[in-house]
Coordinates of C-alpha atoms in Angstrom, one line a residue:
M1 CA 0.0 0.0 0.0
S2 CA 1.2 3.5 -0.7
A3 CA 0.8 6.5 1.6
D4 CA -2.2 8.8 1.1
P5 CA -1.0 11.9 -0.8
V6 CA -3.5 14.2 1.0
Q7 CA -2.2 13.4 4.5
A8 CA 0.9 15.2 5.5
S9 CA 3.4 13.7 7.8
P10 CA 3.3 14.9 11.5
E11 CA 6.8 16.4 11.2
L12 CA 5.6 18.9 8.6
L13 CA 2.6 20.2 10.6
P14 CA 3.3 23.0 13.1
S15 CA 2.7 22.1 16.7
F16 CA -0.4 23.4 18.6
G17 CA 1.8 25.4 21.0
W18 CA 3.6 27.3 18.2
T19 CA 0.3 28.1 16.5
L20 CA -1.1 29.4 19.7
V21 CA 2.0 31.6 20.3
K22 CA 1.8 33.1 16.8
T23 CA -2.0 33.7 17.1
L24 CA -1.5 35.5 20.5
A25 CA 1.3 37.6 19.1
I26 CA -0.8 38.7 16.1
L27 CA -3.7 39.5 18.4
L28 CA -1.5 41.6 20.7
A29 CA -0.1 43.5 17.7
I30 CA -3.6 44.3 16.5
C31 CA -4.6 45.5 20.0
A32 CA -1.5 47.7 20.3
A33 CA -2.2 49.2 16.8
A34 CA -5.8 49.9 17.8
V35 CA -4.8 51.7 21.0
F36 CA -2.2 53.7 19.0
V37 CA -4.7 54.8 16.4
I38 CA -7.4 55.6 19.0
R39 CA -4.9 57.8 21.0
L40 CA -3.7 59.5 17.9
G41 CA -7.3 60.2 16.8
L42 CA -8.4 61.5 20.2
G43 CA -5.3 63.7 20.5
R44 CA -6.5 65.6 17.4
W45 CA -9.9 66.3 19.2
D46 CA -8.3 67.3 22.5
P47 CA -9.8 70.7 23.5
K48 CA -6.4 71.6 25.1
A49 CA -4.5 70.8 21.9
K50 CA -2.3 73.6 20.6
S51 CA -3.5 75.4 17.4
T52 CA -1.2 76.8 14.8
K53 CA -3.7 79.5 13.7
G54 CA -3.5 81.7 16.7
L55 CA -6.4 80.2 18.6
V56 CA -5.4 78.2 21.6
V57 CA -7.6 76.5 24.2
L58 CA -5.8 77.2 27.5
D59 CA -8.2 75.3 29.8
A60 CA -11.5 73.4 29.5
T61 CA -13.9 72.2 32.2
R62 CA -16.9 70.1 31.6
L63 CA -19.9 71.1 33.7
G64 CA -22.2 68.3 32.5
P65 CA -22.8 66.1 29.5
R66 CA -23.6 69.1 27.2
H67 CA -22.1 72.1 29.1
A68 CA -18.5 73.3 29.3
V69 CA -16.4 76.3 30.0
Y70 CA -13.3 77.1 28.0
V71 CA -10.5 79.6 28.4
V72 CA -9.3 80.5 24.9
R73 CA -6.5 82.8 23.8
A74 CA -7.0 84.5 20.5
G75 CA -4.1 86.7 19.6
S76 CA -3.3 88.8 22.7
K77 CA -6.8 88.4 24.3
V78 CA -8.0 85.7 26.6
Y79 CA -11.7 84.8 26.6
L80 CA -13.9 82.8 29.0
L81 CA -16.4 81.0 26.8
G82 CA -19.4 78.8 27.8
T83 CA -21.0 76.2 25.6
A84 CA -24.6 75.0 26.0
E85 CA -26.9 72.2 25.0
G86 CA -28.0 73.9 21.7
G87 CA -24.4 74.0 20.5
G88 CA -24.1 77.8 21.0
V89 CA -21.0 79.4 22.3
E90 CA -21.3 82.5 24.6
R91 CA -18.5 84.8 25.7
L92 CA -18.8 85.0 29.5
D93 CA -15.8 87.3 30.2
T94 CA -12.7 88.8 28.7
L95 CA -9.5 88.4 30.7
S96 CA -6.2 90.2 30.2
P97 CA -3.3 87.8 29.7
E98 CA -1.9 89.0 33.1
E99 CA -5.1 88.1 34.8
W100 CA -5.1 84.6 33.3
A101 CA -1.5 84.1 34.2
S102 CA -2.1 85.1 37.8
Q103 CA -5.2 82.9 38.1
S104 CA -3.7 79.9 36.5
L105 CA -0.5 79.9 38.7
G106 CA -2.4 79.2 41.9
S107 CA -5.7 77.4 42.4
P108 CA -7.9 80.0 44.0
D109 CA -10.8 79.0 46.3
F110 CA -14.1 78.8 44.5
S111 CA -15.5 81.6 46.7
E112 CA -12.7 83.9 45.5
V113 CA -13.5 83.1 41.9
V114 CA -17.2 83.9 42.5
E115 CA -16.3 87.1 44.2
Q116 CA -14.0 88.2 41.4
A117 CA -16.8 87.4 38.8
K118 CA -19.3 89.5 40.8
Q119 CA -16.8 92.4 41.0
S120 CA -16.1 92.1 37.3
A121 CA -19.8 92.1 36.4
S122 CA -20.6 95.0 38.7
S123 CA -17.7 97.1 37.2
R124 CA -19.0 96.3 33.7
E125 CA -22.5 97.3 34.7
E126 CA -21.2 100.6 36.1
E127 CA -19.4 101.3 32.8
R128 CA -22.5 100.6 30.7
G129 CA -25.1 102.0 33.0
P130 CA -28.3 100.3 34.0
L131 CA -30.1 98.2 31.4
P132 CA -33.5 99.5 30.3
N133 CA -36.5 97.8 31.7
P134 CA -38.3 95.8 29.0
L135 CA -41.5 95.6 30.9
P136 CA -44.1 98.4 30.8
E137 CA -44.4 100.7 33.8
G138 CA -47.7 99.1 34.9
G139 CA -46.1 95.7 35.6
A140 CA -46.1 92.4 33.8

């Protein structure tokens, strides 16, 4: 009887252990490549990423799933911006670069930040004068 040409000899077949090692190595390489691609992609969407066009996000704080506050430098000005659920962006305040530098060096107490915001708002209101009353004199 002659040997079956379809069957290979056991010496020519790779061992189960070697096949398992190669499979695990390939799986590990695929996972490492996926992590690298994800981190590279997320780095491009990082709100604190540097911009080459003169607009730089200095700081960002999420207030909720659809609300955030950003500190953005545009040229020589620093803006405090808020984003809301509808996708709108609103300028909350304008800071001088010196103010931002002094505030970012130390972590002020929250009450200090609120007090500074109140003072800033009252000084702006004094500069503008009182806002006109939109309601008629007789009431609502």
